[in-house]
Short mmCIF file of C-alpha atoms and ligand atoms in Angstrom, two decimals:
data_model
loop_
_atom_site.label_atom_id
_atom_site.label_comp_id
_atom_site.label_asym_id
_atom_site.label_seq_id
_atom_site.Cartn_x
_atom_site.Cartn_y
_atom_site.Cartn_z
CA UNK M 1 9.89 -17.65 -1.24
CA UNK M 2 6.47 -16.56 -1.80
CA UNK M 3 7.03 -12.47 -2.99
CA UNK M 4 3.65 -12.05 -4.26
CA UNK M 5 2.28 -13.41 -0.78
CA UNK M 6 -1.27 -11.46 -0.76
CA UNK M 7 -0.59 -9.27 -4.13
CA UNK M 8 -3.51 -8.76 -6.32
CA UNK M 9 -2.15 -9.23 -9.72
CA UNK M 10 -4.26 -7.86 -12.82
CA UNK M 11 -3.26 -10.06 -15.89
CA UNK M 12 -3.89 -8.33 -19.17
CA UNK M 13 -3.96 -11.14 -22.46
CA UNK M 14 -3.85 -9.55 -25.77
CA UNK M 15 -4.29 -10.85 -28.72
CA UNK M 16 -1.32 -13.06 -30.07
CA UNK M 17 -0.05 -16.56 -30.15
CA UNK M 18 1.71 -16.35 -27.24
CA UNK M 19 -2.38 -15.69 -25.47
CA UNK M 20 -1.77 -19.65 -24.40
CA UNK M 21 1.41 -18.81 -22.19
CA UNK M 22 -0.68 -16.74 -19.97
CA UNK M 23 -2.84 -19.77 -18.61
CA UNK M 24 0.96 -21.23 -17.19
CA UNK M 25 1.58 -17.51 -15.84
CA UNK M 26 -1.35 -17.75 -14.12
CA UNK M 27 0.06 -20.87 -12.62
CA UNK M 28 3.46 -19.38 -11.80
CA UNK M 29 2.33 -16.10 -10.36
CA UNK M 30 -0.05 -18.38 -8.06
CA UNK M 31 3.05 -20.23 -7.09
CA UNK M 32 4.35 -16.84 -5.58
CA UNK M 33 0.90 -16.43 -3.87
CA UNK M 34 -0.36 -14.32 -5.61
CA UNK M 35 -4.30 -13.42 -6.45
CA UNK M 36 -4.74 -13.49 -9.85
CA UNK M 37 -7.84 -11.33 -11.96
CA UNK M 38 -7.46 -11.89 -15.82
CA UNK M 39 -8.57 -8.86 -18.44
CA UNK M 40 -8.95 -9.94 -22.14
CA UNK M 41 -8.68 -8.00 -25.50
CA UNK M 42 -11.35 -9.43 -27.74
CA UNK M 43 -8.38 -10.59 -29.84
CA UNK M 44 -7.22 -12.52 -27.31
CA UNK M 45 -10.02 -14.39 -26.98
CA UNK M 46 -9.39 -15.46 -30.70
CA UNK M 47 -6.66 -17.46 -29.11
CA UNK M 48 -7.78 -18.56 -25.89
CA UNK M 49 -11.17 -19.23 -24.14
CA UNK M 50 -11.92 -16.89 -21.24
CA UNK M 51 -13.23 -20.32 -19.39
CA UNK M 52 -9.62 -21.54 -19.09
CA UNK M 53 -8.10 -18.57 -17.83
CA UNK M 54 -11.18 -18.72 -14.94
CA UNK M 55 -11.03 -22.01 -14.33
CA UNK M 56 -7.22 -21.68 -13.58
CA UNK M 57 -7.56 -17.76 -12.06
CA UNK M 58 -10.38 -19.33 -9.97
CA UNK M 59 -12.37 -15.77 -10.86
CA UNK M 60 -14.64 -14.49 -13.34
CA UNK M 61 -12.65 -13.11 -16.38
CA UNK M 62 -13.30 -9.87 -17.12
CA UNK M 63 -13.60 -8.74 -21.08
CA UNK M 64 -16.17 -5.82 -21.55
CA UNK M 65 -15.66 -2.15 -20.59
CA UNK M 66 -19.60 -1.90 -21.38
CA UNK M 67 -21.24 -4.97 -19.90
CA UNK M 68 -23.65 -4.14 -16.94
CA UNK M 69 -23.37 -7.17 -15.46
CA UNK M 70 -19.78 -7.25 -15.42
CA UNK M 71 -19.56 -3.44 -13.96
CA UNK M 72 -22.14 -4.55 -11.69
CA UNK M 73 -19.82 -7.40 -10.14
CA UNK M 74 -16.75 -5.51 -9.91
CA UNK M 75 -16.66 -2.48 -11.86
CA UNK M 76 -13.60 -1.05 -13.83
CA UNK M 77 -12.47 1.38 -11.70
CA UNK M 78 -12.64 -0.92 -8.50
CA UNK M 79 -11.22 -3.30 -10.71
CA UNK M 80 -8.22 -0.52 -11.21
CA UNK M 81 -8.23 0.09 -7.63
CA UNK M 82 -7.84 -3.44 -6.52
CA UNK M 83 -4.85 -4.21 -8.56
CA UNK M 84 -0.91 -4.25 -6.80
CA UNK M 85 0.34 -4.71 -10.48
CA UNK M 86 -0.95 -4.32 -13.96
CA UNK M 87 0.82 -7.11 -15.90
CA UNK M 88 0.00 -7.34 -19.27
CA UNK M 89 1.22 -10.92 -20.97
CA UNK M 90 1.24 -11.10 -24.25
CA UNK M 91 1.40 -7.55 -24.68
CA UNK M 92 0.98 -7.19 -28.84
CA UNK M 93 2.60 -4.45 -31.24
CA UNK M 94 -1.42 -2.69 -31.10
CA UNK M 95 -1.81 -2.84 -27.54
CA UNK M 96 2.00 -1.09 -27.04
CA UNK M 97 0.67 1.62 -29.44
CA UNK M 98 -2.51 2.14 -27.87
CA UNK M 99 -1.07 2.21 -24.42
CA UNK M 100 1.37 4.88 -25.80
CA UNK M 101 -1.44 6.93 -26.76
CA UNK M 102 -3.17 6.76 -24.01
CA UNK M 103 -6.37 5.46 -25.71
CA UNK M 104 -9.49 3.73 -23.73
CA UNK M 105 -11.10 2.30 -26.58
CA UNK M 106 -11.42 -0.96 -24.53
CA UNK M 107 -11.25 -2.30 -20.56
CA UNK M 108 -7.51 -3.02 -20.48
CA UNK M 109 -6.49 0.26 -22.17
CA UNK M 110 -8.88 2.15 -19.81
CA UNK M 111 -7.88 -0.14 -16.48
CA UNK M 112 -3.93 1.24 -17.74
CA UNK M 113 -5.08 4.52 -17.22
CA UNK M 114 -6.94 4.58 -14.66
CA UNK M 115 -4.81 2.44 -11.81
CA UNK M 116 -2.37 3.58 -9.79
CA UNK M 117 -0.47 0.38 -10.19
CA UNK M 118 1.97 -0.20 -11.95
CA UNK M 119 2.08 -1.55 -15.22
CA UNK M 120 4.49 -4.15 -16.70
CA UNK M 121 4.14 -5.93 -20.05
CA UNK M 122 5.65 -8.80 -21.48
CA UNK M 123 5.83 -7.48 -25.46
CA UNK M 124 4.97 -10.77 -27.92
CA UNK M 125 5.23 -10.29 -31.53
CA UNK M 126 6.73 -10.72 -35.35
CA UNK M 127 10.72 -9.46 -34.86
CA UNK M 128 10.03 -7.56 -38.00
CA UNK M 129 7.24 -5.80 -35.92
CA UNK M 130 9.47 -5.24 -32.63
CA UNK M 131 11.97 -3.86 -34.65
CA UNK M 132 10.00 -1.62 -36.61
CA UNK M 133 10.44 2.24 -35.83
CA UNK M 134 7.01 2.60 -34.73
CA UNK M 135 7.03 0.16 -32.51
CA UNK M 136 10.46 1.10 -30.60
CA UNK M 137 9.24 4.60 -30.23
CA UNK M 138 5.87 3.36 -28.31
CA UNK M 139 8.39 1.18 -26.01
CA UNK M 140 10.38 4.42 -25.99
CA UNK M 141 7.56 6.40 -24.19
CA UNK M 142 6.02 3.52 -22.29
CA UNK M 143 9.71 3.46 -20.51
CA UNK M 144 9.73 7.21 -19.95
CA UNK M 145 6.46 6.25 -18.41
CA UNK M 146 7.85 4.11 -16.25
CA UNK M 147 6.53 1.29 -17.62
CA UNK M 148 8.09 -2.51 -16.79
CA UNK M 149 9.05 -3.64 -19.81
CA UNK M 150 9.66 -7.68 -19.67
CA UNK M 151 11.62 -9.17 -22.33
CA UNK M 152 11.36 -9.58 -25.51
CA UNK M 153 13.59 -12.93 -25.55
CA UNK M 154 15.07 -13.77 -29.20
CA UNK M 155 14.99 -17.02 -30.82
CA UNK M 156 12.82 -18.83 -32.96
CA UNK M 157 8.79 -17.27 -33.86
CA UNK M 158 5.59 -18.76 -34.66
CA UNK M 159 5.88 -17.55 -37.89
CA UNK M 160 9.08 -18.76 -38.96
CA UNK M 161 11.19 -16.05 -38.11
CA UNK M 162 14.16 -15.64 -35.71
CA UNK M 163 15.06 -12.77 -33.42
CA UNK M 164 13.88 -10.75 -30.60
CA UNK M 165 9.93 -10.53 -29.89
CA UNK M 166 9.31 -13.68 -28.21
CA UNK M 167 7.34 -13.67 -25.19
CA UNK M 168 9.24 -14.56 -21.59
CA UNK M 169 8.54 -17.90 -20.13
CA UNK M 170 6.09 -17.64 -17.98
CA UNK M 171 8.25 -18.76 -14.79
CA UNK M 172 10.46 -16.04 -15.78
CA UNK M 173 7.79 -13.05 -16.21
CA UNK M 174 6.58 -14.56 -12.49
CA UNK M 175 9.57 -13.86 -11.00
CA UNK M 176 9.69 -9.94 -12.94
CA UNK M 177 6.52 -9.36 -11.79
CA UNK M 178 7.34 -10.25 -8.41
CA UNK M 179 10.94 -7.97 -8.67
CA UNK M 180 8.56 -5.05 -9.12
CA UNK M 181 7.70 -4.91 -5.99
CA UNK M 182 11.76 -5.15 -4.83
CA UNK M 183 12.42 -1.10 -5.22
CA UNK M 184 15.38 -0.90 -3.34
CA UNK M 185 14.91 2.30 -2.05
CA UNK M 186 15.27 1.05 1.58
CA UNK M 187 18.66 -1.44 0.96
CA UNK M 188 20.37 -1.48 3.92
CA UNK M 189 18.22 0.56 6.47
CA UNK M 190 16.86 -0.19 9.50
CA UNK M 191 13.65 0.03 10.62
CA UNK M 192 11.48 -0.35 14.11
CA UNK M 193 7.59 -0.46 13.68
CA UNK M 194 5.46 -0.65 16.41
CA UNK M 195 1.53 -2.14 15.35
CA UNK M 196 -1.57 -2.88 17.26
CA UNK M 197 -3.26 -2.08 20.54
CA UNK M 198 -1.57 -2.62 23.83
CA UNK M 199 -3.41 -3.95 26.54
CA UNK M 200 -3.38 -3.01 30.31
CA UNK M 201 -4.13 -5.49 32.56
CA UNK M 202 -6.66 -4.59 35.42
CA UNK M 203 -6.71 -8.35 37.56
CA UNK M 204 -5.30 -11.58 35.89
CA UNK M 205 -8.82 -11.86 33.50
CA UNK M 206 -9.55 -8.33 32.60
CA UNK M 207 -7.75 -5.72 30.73
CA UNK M 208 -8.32 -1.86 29.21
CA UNK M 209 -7.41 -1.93 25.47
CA UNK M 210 -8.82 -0.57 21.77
CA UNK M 211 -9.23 -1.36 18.54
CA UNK M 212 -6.83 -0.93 16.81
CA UNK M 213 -6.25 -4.22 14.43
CA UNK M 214 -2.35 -3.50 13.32
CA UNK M 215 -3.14 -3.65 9.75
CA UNK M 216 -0.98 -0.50 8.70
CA UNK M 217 1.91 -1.37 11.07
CA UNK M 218 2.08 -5.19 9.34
CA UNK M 219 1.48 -3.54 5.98
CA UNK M 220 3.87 -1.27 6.25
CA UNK M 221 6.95 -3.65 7.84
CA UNK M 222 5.79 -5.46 4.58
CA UNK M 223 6.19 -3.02 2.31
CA UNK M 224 9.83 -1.90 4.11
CA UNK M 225 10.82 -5.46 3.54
CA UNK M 226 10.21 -5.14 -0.49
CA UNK M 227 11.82 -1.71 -0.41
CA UNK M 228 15.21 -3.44 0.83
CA UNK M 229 15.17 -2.37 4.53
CA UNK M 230 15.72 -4.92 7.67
CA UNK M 231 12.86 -4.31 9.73
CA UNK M 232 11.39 -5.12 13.19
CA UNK M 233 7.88 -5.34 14.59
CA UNK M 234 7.17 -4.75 17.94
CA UNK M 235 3.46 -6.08 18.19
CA UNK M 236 0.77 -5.71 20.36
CA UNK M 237 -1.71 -8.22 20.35
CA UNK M 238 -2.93 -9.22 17.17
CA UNK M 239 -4.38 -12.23 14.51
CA UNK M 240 -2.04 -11.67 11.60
CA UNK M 241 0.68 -13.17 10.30
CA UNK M 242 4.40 -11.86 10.41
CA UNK M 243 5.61 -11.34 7.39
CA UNK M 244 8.38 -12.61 5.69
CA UNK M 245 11.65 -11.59 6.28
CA UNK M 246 10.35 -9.52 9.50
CA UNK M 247 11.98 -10.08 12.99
CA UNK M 248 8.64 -10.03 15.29
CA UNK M 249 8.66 -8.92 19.02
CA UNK M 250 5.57 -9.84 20.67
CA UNK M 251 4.81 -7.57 23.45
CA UNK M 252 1.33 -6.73 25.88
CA UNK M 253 1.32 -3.46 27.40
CA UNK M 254 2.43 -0.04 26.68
CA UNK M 255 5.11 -0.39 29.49
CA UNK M 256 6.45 -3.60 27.17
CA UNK M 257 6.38 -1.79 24.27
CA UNK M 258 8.54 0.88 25.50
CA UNK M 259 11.01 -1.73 26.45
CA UNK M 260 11.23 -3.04 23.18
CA UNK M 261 11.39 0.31 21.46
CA UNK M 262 14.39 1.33 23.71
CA UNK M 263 16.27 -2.04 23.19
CA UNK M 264 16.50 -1.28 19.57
CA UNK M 265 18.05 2.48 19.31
CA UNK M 266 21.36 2.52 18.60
CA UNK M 267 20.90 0.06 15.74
CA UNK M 268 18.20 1.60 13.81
CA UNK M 269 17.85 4.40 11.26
CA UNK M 270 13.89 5.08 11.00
CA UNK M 271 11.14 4.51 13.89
CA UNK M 272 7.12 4.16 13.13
CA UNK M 273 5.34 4.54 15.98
CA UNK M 274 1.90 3.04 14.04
CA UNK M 275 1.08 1.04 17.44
CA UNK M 276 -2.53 2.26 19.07
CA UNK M 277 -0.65 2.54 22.79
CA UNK M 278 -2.85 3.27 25.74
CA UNK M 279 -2.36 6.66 27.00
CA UNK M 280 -3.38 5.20 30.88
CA UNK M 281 -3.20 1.92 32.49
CA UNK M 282 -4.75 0.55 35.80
CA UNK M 283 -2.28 2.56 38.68
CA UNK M 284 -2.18 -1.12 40.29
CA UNK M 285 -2.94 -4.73 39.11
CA UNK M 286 -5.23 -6.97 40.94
CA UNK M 287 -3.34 -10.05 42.42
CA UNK M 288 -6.72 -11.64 42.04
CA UNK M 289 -10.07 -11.51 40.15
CA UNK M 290 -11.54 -8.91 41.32
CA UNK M 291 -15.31 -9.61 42.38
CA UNK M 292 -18.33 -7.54 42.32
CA UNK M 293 -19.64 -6.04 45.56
CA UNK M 294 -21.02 -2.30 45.13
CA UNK M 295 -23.01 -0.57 41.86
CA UNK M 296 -20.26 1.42 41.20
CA UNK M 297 -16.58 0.87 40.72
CA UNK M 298 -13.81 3.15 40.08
CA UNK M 299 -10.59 2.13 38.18
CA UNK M 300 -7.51 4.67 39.03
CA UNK M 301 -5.09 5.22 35.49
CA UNK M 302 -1.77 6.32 35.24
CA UNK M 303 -0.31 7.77 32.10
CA UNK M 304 1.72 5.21 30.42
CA UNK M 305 5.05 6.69 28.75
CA UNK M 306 5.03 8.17 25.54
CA UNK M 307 6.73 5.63 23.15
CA UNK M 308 7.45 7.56 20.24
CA UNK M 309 8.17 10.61 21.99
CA UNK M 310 10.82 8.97 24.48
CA UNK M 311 12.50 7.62 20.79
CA UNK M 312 12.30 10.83 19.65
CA UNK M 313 14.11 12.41 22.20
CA UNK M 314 16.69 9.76 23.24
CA UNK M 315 20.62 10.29 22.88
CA UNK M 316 20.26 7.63 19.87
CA UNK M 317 17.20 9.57 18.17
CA UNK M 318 16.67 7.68 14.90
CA UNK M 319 14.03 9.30 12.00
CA UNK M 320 11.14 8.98 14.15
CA UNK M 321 7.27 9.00 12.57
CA UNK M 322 3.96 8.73 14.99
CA UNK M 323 0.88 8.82 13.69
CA UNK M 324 -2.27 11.34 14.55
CA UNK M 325 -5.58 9.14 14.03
CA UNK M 326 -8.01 12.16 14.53
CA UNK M 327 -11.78 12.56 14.21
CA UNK M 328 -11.71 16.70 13.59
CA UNK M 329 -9.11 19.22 12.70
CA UNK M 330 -6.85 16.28 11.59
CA UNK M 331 -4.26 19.00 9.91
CA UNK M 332 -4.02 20.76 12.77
CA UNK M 333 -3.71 18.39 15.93
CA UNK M 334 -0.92 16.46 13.65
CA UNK M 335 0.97 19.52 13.08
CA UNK M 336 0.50 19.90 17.35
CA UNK M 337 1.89 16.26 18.20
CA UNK M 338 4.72 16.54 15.08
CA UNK M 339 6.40 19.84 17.09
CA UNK M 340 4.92 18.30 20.72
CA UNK M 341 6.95 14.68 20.22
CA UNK M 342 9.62 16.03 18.57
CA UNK M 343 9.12 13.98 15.19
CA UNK M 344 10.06 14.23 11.48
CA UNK M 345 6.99 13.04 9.99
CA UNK M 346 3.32 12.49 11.24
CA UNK M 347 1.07 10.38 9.36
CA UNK M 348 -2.47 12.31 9.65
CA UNK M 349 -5.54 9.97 9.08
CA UNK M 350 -9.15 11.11 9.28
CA UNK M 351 -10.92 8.23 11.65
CA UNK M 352 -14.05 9.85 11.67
CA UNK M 353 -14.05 8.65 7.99
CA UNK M 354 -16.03 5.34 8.18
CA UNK M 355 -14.47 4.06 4.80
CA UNK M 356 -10.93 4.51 6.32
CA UNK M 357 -9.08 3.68 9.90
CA UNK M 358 -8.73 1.55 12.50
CA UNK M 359 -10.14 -1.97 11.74
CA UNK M 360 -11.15 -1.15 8.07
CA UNK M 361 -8.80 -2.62 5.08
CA UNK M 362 -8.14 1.12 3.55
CA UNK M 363 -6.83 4.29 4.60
CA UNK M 364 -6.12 8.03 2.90
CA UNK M 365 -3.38 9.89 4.80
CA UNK M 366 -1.33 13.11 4.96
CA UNK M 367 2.21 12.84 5.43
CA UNK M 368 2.82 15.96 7.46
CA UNK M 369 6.58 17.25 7.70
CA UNK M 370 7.68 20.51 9.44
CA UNK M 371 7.25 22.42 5.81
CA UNK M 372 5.49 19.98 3.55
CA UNK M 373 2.28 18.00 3.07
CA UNK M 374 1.74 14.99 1.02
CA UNK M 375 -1.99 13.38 0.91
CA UNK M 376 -2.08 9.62 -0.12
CA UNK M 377 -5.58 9.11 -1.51
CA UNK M 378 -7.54 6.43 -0.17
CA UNK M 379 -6.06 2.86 -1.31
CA UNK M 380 -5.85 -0.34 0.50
CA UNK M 381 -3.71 -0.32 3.01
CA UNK M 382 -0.91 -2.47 1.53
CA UNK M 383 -1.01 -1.05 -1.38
CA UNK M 384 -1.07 2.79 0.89
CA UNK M 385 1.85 1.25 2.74
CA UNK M 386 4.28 0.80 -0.08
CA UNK M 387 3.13 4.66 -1.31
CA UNK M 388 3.87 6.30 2.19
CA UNK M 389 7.27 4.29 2.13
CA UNK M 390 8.31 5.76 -0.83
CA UNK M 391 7.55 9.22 0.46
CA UNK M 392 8.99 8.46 4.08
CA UNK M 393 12.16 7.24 1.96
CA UNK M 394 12.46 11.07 0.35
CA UNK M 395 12.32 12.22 3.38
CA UNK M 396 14.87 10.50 5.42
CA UNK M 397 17.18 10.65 2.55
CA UNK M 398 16.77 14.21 2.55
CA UNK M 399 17.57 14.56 5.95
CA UNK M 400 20.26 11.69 6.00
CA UNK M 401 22.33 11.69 2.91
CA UNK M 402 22.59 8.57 0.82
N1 LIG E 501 2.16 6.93 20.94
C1 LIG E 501 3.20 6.37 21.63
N2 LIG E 501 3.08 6.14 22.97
C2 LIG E 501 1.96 6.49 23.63
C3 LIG E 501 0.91 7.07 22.93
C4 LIG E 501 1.04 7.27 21.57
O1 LIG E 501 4.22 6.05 21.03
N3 LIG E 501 1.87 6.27 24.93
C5 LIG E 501 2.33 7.20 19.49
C6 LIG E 501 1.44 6.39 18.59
O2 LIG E 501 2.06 5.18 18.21
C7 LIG E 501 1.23 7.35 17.45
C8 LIG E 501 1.21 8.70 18.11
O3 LIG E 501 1.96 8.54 19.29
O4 LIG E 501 2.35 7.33 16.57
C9 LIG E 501 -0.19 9.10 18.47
O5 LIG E 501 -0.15 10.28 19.18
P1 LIG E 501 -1.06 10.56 20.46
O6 LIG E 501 -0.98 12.02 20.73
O7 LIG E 501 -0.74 9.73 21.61
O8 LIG E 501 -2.43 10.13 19.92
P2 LIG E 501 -3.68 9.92 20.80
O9 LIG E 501 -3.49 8.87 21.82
O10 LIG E 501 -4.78 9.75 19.83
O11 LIG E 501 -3.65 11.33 21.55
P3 LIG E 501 -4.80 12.32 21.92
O12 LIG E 501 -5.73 11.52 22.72
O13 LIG E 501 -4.08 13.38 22.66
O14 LIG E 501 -5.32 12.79 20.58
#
């Protein structure tokens, strides 16, 4: 199974012998499809050239926190930004101490602090070294940091020695990195999402619609996957992909939708309403095309049913979330549709925000609950998706006890 399918995985080499291992991890975390940036120390680049790790990352490697060029390209914080995962492989006895210090003395150290990915490191060094006090106090804090910490393996050393400090295999540090994204805070739960536009047919070619291009709603039933829930789509019409491990319901129109959604309570625990549903539809559908005769033509709507609030209100009411995609006042009209439609959460986004929304890759929300808020700052939108789970998680579980 590909679990790193569309992960952005920084890989941070430091300097060590074990440096050569991380041109196989790059292999093996490619093999769980993931996208793989490389970051070296200028030690590591003692051991290995930065042309190898390219060649085999397929992108430029990135080694300077002061190179114009480089910052140019992709600079350090975007470079922070675009990482899912901070993976650092060797990770040497000097780069554990300077992460535990918090230093920026170089672009790895400063990437650590500046993402908010996480960070897991495979620790490669002398078992004299490991063992030393210093040394298990830094992995001391970087775990109360909650820092991955992969390995050490014992056995035989570079230098001679035997006992613990030996990198991971590389196939085995894959398959860590790709746990990371398994929390577990969703085992066993059920949830319905709904994505995408709906579309209302006018005549058998023509049909009122918007938008909306399902990003979040796929994002998210990814993200619920990883977090250990079972989850449904219902989908509007949309390019993407199901994901893995997600039962898809293709549906059309908002009157569909609303099918769907009812044919699932009773067997599910949380309900995202993410879907763009058309709040009219034709009031009758054109057997045939219909043809043009005067200047003018007028189209009579209906209101189509409202999805989220019907779930929110049914005999079988799971923990229901809408969103509230707003251009002014965002606060405001999502506390109005949280109390209107009955909910437990609404997710507030600020469309009028040309950076964030409908058809772009990121969003920044609000996670608005009857006495909280949480904003999510902006952040792609799978990488928003796994964030707002987390918080949505708190949430139910504080409603709905463990
Ligand atoms: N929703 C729904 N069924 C509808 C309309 C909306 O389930 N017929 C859900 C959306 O999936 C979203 C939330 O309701 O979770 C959006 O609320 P809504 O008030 O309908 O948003 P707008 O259509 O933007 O409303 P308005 O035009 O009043 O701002």
């Amino acid at each position: 199974m590909q679990q790193l399918n569309n992960k952005q995985i920084l890989l941070g080499v430091t300097g060590g012998i074990a440096a050569y291992k991380a041109a196989e991890l790059i292999r093996r975390l490619q093999d769980h499809g993931a996208n793989v940036r490389v970051v070296m120390t200028k030690a590591a680049q003692e051991f290995i050239t930065p042309l190898t790790l390219q060649a085999l990352s397929g992108n430029p490697v990135h080694t300077d926190l002061l190179n114009p060029e480089a910052e140019a390209a992709m600079g350090h914080i975007e470079l922070a930004r675009w990482a899912d995962l901070v993976l650092v492989a060797p990770a040497s006895a000097d780069f554990m101490a300077r992460l535990a210090h918090g230093e920026a003395g170089d672009l790895l150290t400063t990437l650590c602090l500046a993402t908010h990915a996480g960070i897991a490191i495979a620790p490669a060094m002398n078992q004299g070294m490991w063992r030393d006090p210093s040394t298990q106090a830094n992995l001391q804090t970087l775990i109360d940091r909650q820092v991955a910490i992969l390995g050490p393996a014992e056995g035989s050393q570079a230098c001679g020695d035997i006992g613990p400090g030996r990198m991971l295999e590389a196939a085995d540090i894959a398959a860590l990195a790709a746990a990371q994204f398994q929390s577990g805070s969703l085992d066993g739960v059920k949830l319905v999402i709904t994505a995408g536009p709906t579309r209302e047919a006018i005549d058998p070619v023509r049909y009122i619609s918007n938008h909306s291009s399902g990003k979040m709603g796929f994002a998210l039933a990814t993200a619920a996957v990883e977090a250990g829930a079972s989850v449904t789509l219902i989908a509007g019409p949309v390019a993407l992909a199901t994901p893995e491990r997600v039962t898809r319901i293709n549906v059309e129109s908002a009157d569909q939708m609303h099918q769907a959604a009812l044919a699932e309570l009773g067997h599910c625990d949380i309900f995202i309403g993410a879907a763009a549903v058309a709040d009219y539809r034709p009031a009758n559908i054109a057997e045939q095309k219909i043809k043009k005769n005067d200047d003018n033509m007028t189209i009579a709507l209906v209101r189509n049913p409202d999805i989220i609030a019907a779930v929110a209100s049914h005999p079988q009411r799971p923990f229901a979330i809408g969103f509230a995609a707003e251009t002014q006042d965002v606060l405001s009209y999502a506390r109005g549709k949280l109390k209107n439609k009955n909910l437990d959460l609404i997710i507030a986004n600020d469309v009028s925000d040309s950076r964030i929304g409908f058809n772009s890759d990121d969003n920044a929300v609000t996670v608005v609950a009857e006495t909280s808020e949480t904003a999510i700052a902006i952040a792609s939108k799978q990488q928003l998706a796994r964030q707002l789970l987390a918080v949505i998680a708190e949430h139910y579980y504080a409603k709905n006890v463990k």
